[in-house]
Amino acid sequence: MPNQGYSWVSLLAALAIAASLTSGWLSLWQQQHFLQQVQHWRLQLLQLQQAQRNHFQQFGQFADSQQQLVTNGLLSARSDSPFATAWQFTAQQNILLMNTTINLNSVELLMKDFNGYLWQAPQLTVKVVGYEQP
């Protein structure tokens, strides 16, 4: 009955290979899903910038909030993301600074309580320049 021992070893090896392949596939799927979420957020960011430029061209000033852009029909919906807090707009004549705090867990886990330093989440500032129609 030595063949039965080989069949158990073969079965265990096949199960180990299957588990390894499944784990690798799951990791790739999670990474792909995360990258799709980031790309979607970047697209929303570009749409928000363009909506602010369009608002400036139409009204001579930037919108105070995303809701104002939605109300004026320049943005289809608010661009909320699990990666960032709500956008804060600071207008300075024909320049708008859009600020948000980035909430990526991977960054926070790497830096939190690192040698006693106080953790501050990274900030993202996007500059939008508005041009009036000639």
XYZ file of N, CA and C in Angstrom:
402
model
N 0.792 -1.196 0.000
C 0.000 0.000 0.000
C 0.847 1.280 0.000
N 2.058 1.292 -0.560
C 2.830 2.524 -0.597
C 2.218 3.562 -1.521
N 1.431 3.156 -2.495
C 0.816 4.130 -3.398
C -0.173 5.026 -2.671
N -0.819 4.499 -1.645
C -1.787 5.308 -0.906
C -1.088 6.471 -0.193
N 0.120 6.266 0.291
C 0.896 7.336 0.916
C 1.245 8.424 -0.082
N 1.610 7.999 -1.294
C 1.904 8.989 -2.332
C 0.667 9.777 -2.729
N -0.491 9.138 -2.725
C -1.711 9.856 -3.105
C -2.066 10.918 -2.060
N -1.817 10.624 -0.786
C -2.062 11.630 0.255
C -1.092 12.801 0.126
N 0.160 12.490 -0.159
C 1.154 13.543 -0.348
C 0.796 14.372 -1.572
N 0.376 13.711 -2.635
C -0.031 14.426 -3.849
C -1.233 15.310 -3.587
N -2.189 14.767 -2.832
C -3.386 15.542 -2.502
C -3.017 16.776 -1.669
N -2.170 16.591 -0.685
C -1.753 17.723 0.159
C -0.972 18.752 -0.668
N -0.122 18.292 -1.567
C 0.630 19.215 -2.417
C -0.315 19.982 -3.331
N -1.304 19.296 -3.893
C -2.280 19.956 -4.761
C -3.088 20.991 -3.982
N -3.480 20.656 -2.762
C -4.219 21.605 -1.925
C -3.350 22.824 -1.575
N -2.085 22.594 -1.284
C -1.185 23.704 -0.962
C -1.011 24.619 -2.173
N -0.863 24.030 -3.345
C -0.723 24.827 -4.570
C -2.004 25.607 -4.839
N -3.151 24.963 -4.670
C -4.435 25.638 -4.888
C -4.617 26.789 -3.903
N -4.250 26.576 -2.648
C -4.371 27.639 -1.642
C -3.448 28.805 -1.986
N -2.250 28.500 -2.428
C -1.303 29.550 -2.799
C -1.810 30.351 -3.993
N -2.329 29.664 -5.000
C -2.864 30.349 -6.172
C -4.084 31.196 -5.817
N -4.945 30.669 -4.963
C -6.138 31.417 -4.536
C -5.736 32.665 -3.756
N -4.763 32.507 -2.878
C -4.297 33.659 -2.092
C -3.686 34.728 -3.005
N -2.897 34.304 -3.961
C -2.303 35.253 -4.901
C -3.356 35.955 -5.739
N -4.347 35.210 -6.190
C -5.425 35.801 -6.991
C -6.211 36.804 -6.162
N -6.513 36.448 -4.907
C -7.260 37.359 -4.037
C -6.476 38.639 -3.794
N -5.183 38.521 -3.586
C -4.352 39.710 -3.380
C -4.356 40.601 -4.620
N -4.220 40.003 -5.793
C -4.264 40.782 -7.030
C -5.618 41.443 -7.229
N -6.689 40.733 -6.905
C -8.036 41.291 -7.050
C -8.218 42.485 -6.118
N -7.763 42.360 -4.873
C -7.885 43.468 -3.926
C -7.079 44.676 -4.391
N -5.884 44.431 -4.909
C -5.056 45.523 -5.397
C -5.708 46.190 -6.607
N -6.264 45.401 -7.508
C -6.942 45.948 -8.680
C -8.164 46.769 -8.266
N -8.915 46.270 -7.290
C -10.096 46.988 -6.797
C -9.687 48.328 -6.186
N -8.624 48.330 -5.411
C -8.124 49.562 -4.797
C -7.693 50.555 -5.880
N -6.957 50.073 -6.900
C -6.517 50.962 -7.977
C -7.699 51.533 -8.746
N -8.759 50.757 -8.932
C -9.957 51.266 -9.600
C -10.612 52.359 -8.768
N -10.648 52.181 -7.444
C -11.212 53.217 -6.571
C -10.389 54.500 -6.662
N -9.064 54.380 -6.680
C -8.190 55.556 -6.783
C -8.396 56.246 -8.127
N -8.489 55.473 -9.212
C -8.718 56.068 -10.530
C -10.068 56.777 -10.580
N -11.081 56.190 -9.972
C -12.400 56.830 -9.927
C -12.317 58.152 -9.160
N -11.589 58.164 -8.057
C -11.431 59.387 -7.270
C -10.672 60.443 -8.064
N -9.635 60.045 -8.795
C -8.886 61.001 -9.614
C -9.774 61.592 -10.704
N -10.646 60.781 -11.289
C -11.584 61.281 -12.296
C -12.546 62.289 -11.674
N -13.042 61.990 -10.479
C -13.914 62.932 -9.770
C -13.179 64.234 -9.484
N -11.904 64.147 -9.131
C -11.107 65.341 -8.865
C -10.991 66.204 -10.118
N -10.718 65.583 -11.258
C -10.640 66.333 -12.514
C -11.977 66.976 -12.869
N -13.079 66.253 -12.638
C -14.405 66.807 -12.907
C -14.694 67.992 -11.981
N -14.276 67.886 -10.735
C -14.473 68.985 -9.789
C -13.664 70.213 -10.208
N -12.429 70.009 -10.638
C -11.621 71.132 -11.125
C -12.292 71.800 -12.323
N -12.746 71.008 -13.270
C -13.364 71.557 -14.470
C -14.668 72.278 -14.127
N -15.428 71.719 -13.206
C -16.666 72.373 -12.794
C -16.376 73.719 -12.157
N -15.319 73.814 -11.356
C -14.953 75.095 -10.746
C -14.519 76.096 -11.815
N -13.748 75.633 -12.809
C -13.350 76.535 -13.899
C -14.579 77.040 -14.658
N -15.501 76.128 -14.960
C -16.721 76.511 -15.669
C -17.564 77.487 -14.848
N -17.627 77.259 -13.542
C -18.375 78.164 -12.664
C -17.748 79.551 -12.706
N -16.416 79.608 -12.676
C -15.732 80.897 -12.726
C -16.018 81.607 -14.044
N -16.012 80.857 -15.139
C -16.276 81.465 -16.446
C -17.699 81.995 -16.537
N -18.662 81.270 -15.972
C -20.061 81.678 -16.076
C -20.449 82.767 -15.094
N -19.918 82.706 -13.883
C -20.380 83.610 -12.824
C -19.318 84.594 -12.334
N -18.072 84.474 -12.828
C -17.022 85.403 -12.418
C -16.443 85.126 -11.050
N -16.805 84.011 -10.448
C -16.263 83.614 -9.157
C -16.359 82.101 -9.020
N -15.596 81.557 -8.082
C -15.631 80.126 -7.836
C -16.810 79.788 -6.927
N -17.258 78.548 -6.993
C -18.340 78.084 -6.120
C -17.807 77.909 -4.703
N -18.681 78.144 -3.724
C -18.298 77.994 -2.321
C -18.342 76.546 -1.856
N -19.106 75.719 -2.564
C -19.268 74.329 -2.149
C -19.575 73.464 -3.362
N -19.444 72.167 -3.164
C -19.809 71.245 -4.235
C -21.308 71.310 -4.509
N -22.088 71.538 -3.474
C -23.546 71.602 -3.651
C -23.918 72.741 -4.600
N -23.215 73.831 -4.525
C -23.468 74.949 -5.427
C -23.168 74.539 -6.874
N -22.130 73.760 -7.083
C -21.806 73.264 -8.428
C -22.883 72.314 -8.934
N -23.394 71.469 -8.050
C -24.468 70.536 -8.423
C -25.738 71.308 -8.747
N -26.070 72.294 -7.913
C -27.270 73.101 -8.119
C -27.214 73.845 -9.450
N -26.035 74.348 -9.825
C -25.884 75.082 -11.080
C -25.706 74.160 -12.285
N -25.768 72.858 -12.071
C -25.677 71.900 -13.172
C -24.284 71.708 -13.739
N -23.262 72.091 -12.999
C -21.888 71.948 -13.475
C -21.223 70.664 -12.989
N -21.859 70.012 -12.042
C -21.350 68.758 -11.487
C -22.543 67.842 -11.289
N -22.425 66.594 -11.715
C -23.579 65.680 -11.634
C -23.890 65.278 -10.197
N -22.874 65.115 -9.367
C -23.078 64.739 -7.962
C -21.839 65.143 -7.170
N -22.001 65.200 -5.861
C -20.865 65.508 -4.993
C -19.796 64.437 -5.163
N -18.544 64.830 -5.114
C -17.447 63.873 -5.253
C -16.878 63.535 -3.882
N -17.563 62.630 -3.202
C -17.099 62.163 -1.899
C -16.302 60.883 -2.101
N -15.300 60.690 -1.287
C -14.413 59.550 -1.456
C -14.024 58.989 -0.093
N -13.805 57.673 -0.033
C -13.312 57.113 1.227
C -11.845 57.469 1.477
N -11.167 58.036 0.478
C -9.755 58.382 0.604
C -9.527 59.772 1.152
N -10.568 60.603 1.209
C -10.356 62.001 1.583
C -11.565 62.543 2.324
N -11.336 63.584 3.100
C -12.428 64.269 3.779
C -13.104 65.206 2.781
N -14.094 65.935 3.233
C -14.802 66.876 2.356
C -13.836 67.966 1.887
N -14.041 68.417 0.669
C -13.192 69.468 0.099
C -13.497 70.806 0.762
N -12.459 71.586 0.995
C -12.593 72.950 1.500
C -12.056 73.873 0.410
N -12.860 74.878 0.051
C -12.485 75.789 -1.020
C -12.063 77.128 -0.435
N -10.912 77.630 -0.886
C -10.419 78.943 -0.490
C -10.134 79.725 -1.757
N -10.988 80.718 -2.038
C -10.841 81.511 -3.264
C -9.999 82.753 -2.998
N -9.107 83.054 -3.963
C -8.277 84.253 -3.907
C -8.305 84.871 -5.303
N -9.237 85.765 -5.542
C -9.464 86.401 -6.840
C -9.708 85.336 -7.907
N -8.778 85.135 -8.839
C -9.028 84.163 -9.899
C -8.313 82.830 -9.647
N -7.908 82.583 -8.400
C -7.257 81.323 -8.029
C -8.047 80.692 -6.894
N -8.296 79.400 -7.036
C -9.000 78.637 -6.000
C -8.082 77.552 -5.488
N -7.980 77.434 -4.167
C -7.253 76.328 -3.552
C -8.274 75.361 -2.973
N -8.218 74.125 -3.439
C -9.108 73.081 -2.933
C -8.281 72.195 -2.013
N -8.677 72.083 -0.756
C -7.923 71.323 0.243
C -8.738 70.146 0.755
N -8.040 69.044 1.000
C -8.663 67.885 1.617
C -7.595 67.124 2.395
N -8.039 66.304 3.328
C -7.139 65.449 4.096
C -7.233 64.037 3.541
N -6.094 63.421 3.283
C -6.048 62.076 2.731
C -6.197 61.062 3.864
N -7.054 60.067 3.653
C -7.333 59.053 4.671
C -6.964 57.650 4.187
N -5.742 57.435 3.810
C -5.335 56.102 3.375
C -4.762 55.353 4.566
N -5.385 54.228 4.917
C -4.955 53.471 6.093
C -3.514 53.000 5.990
N -3.061 52.641 4.812
C -1.704 52.117 4.680
C -0.676 53.161 5.105
N -0.896 54.424 4.748
C 0.033 55.481 5.137
C -0.021 55.687 6.641
N -1.226 55.703 7.187
C -1.379 55.940 8.618
C -0.743 54.821 9.435
N -0.915 53.570 8.998
C -0.333 52.465 9.742
C 1.182 52.524 9.742
N 1.767 53.023 8.666
C 3.223 53.123 8.612
C 3.765 54.221 9.518
N 3.036 55.306 9.673
C 3.576 56.472 10.358
C 3.035 56.703 11.763
N 1.929 56.105 12.121
C 1.311 56.409 13.409
C 2.230 55.974 14.562
N 2.401 56.863 15.524
C 3.234 56.624 16.701
C 4.649 56.204 16.334
N 5.165 56.688 15.248
C 6.520 56.360 14.828
C 7.494 57.153 15.677
N 8.140 56.492 16.615
C 9.110 57.115 17.533
C 8.522 58.312 18.277
N 7.253 58.252 18.618
C 6.646 59.296 19.417
C 6.251 60.547 18.671
N 6.396 60.572 17.343
C 5.985 61.745 16.587
C 4.468 61.818 16.520
N 3.950 63.015 16.509
C 2.509 63.223 16.395
C 2.101 63.014 14.946
N 1.156 62.130 14.725
C 0.711 61.813 13.371
C -0.212 62.893 12.845
N 0.071 63.374 11.660
C -0.825 64.278 10.957
C -1.059 63.699 9.576
N -2.315 63.531 9.236
C -2.654 62.974 7.929
C -2.177 63.900 6.825
N -1.752 63.346 5.696
C -1.300 64.199 4.595
C -2.430 65.040 4.023
N -2.094 66.245 3.593
C -3.050 67.162 3.003
C -2.831 67.210 1.495
N -3.897 67.318 0.755
C -3.819 67.497 -0.686
C -4.402 68.856 -1.016
N -3.635 69.675 -1.710
C -4.098 70.981 -2.156
C -4.022 71.013 -3.674
N -5.142 71.364 -4.287
C -5.222 71.466 -5.734
C -5.494 72.918 -6.078
N -4.686 73.483 -6.961
C -4.839 74.875 -7.366
C -5.631 74.917 -8.668
N -6.670 75.712 -8.691
C -7.491 75.902 -9.884
C -7.409 77.359 -10.282
N -7.031 77.603 -11.514
C -6.946 78.971 -12.015
C -8.130 79.212 -12.923
N -8.893 80.263 -12.631
C -10.052 80.586 -13.445
C -9.736 81.686 -14.444
N -10.205 81.498 -15.645
C -10.010 82.502 -16.705
C -11.363 82.956 -17.192
N -11.522 84.262 -17.312
C -12.785 84.804 -17.828
C -12.794 84.745 -19.339
N -13.969 84.591 -19.907
C -14.124 84.589 -21.353
C -13.761 85.963 -21.902
N -13.010 86.061 -23.014
C -12.648 87.374 -23.573
C -13.867 88.051 -24.205
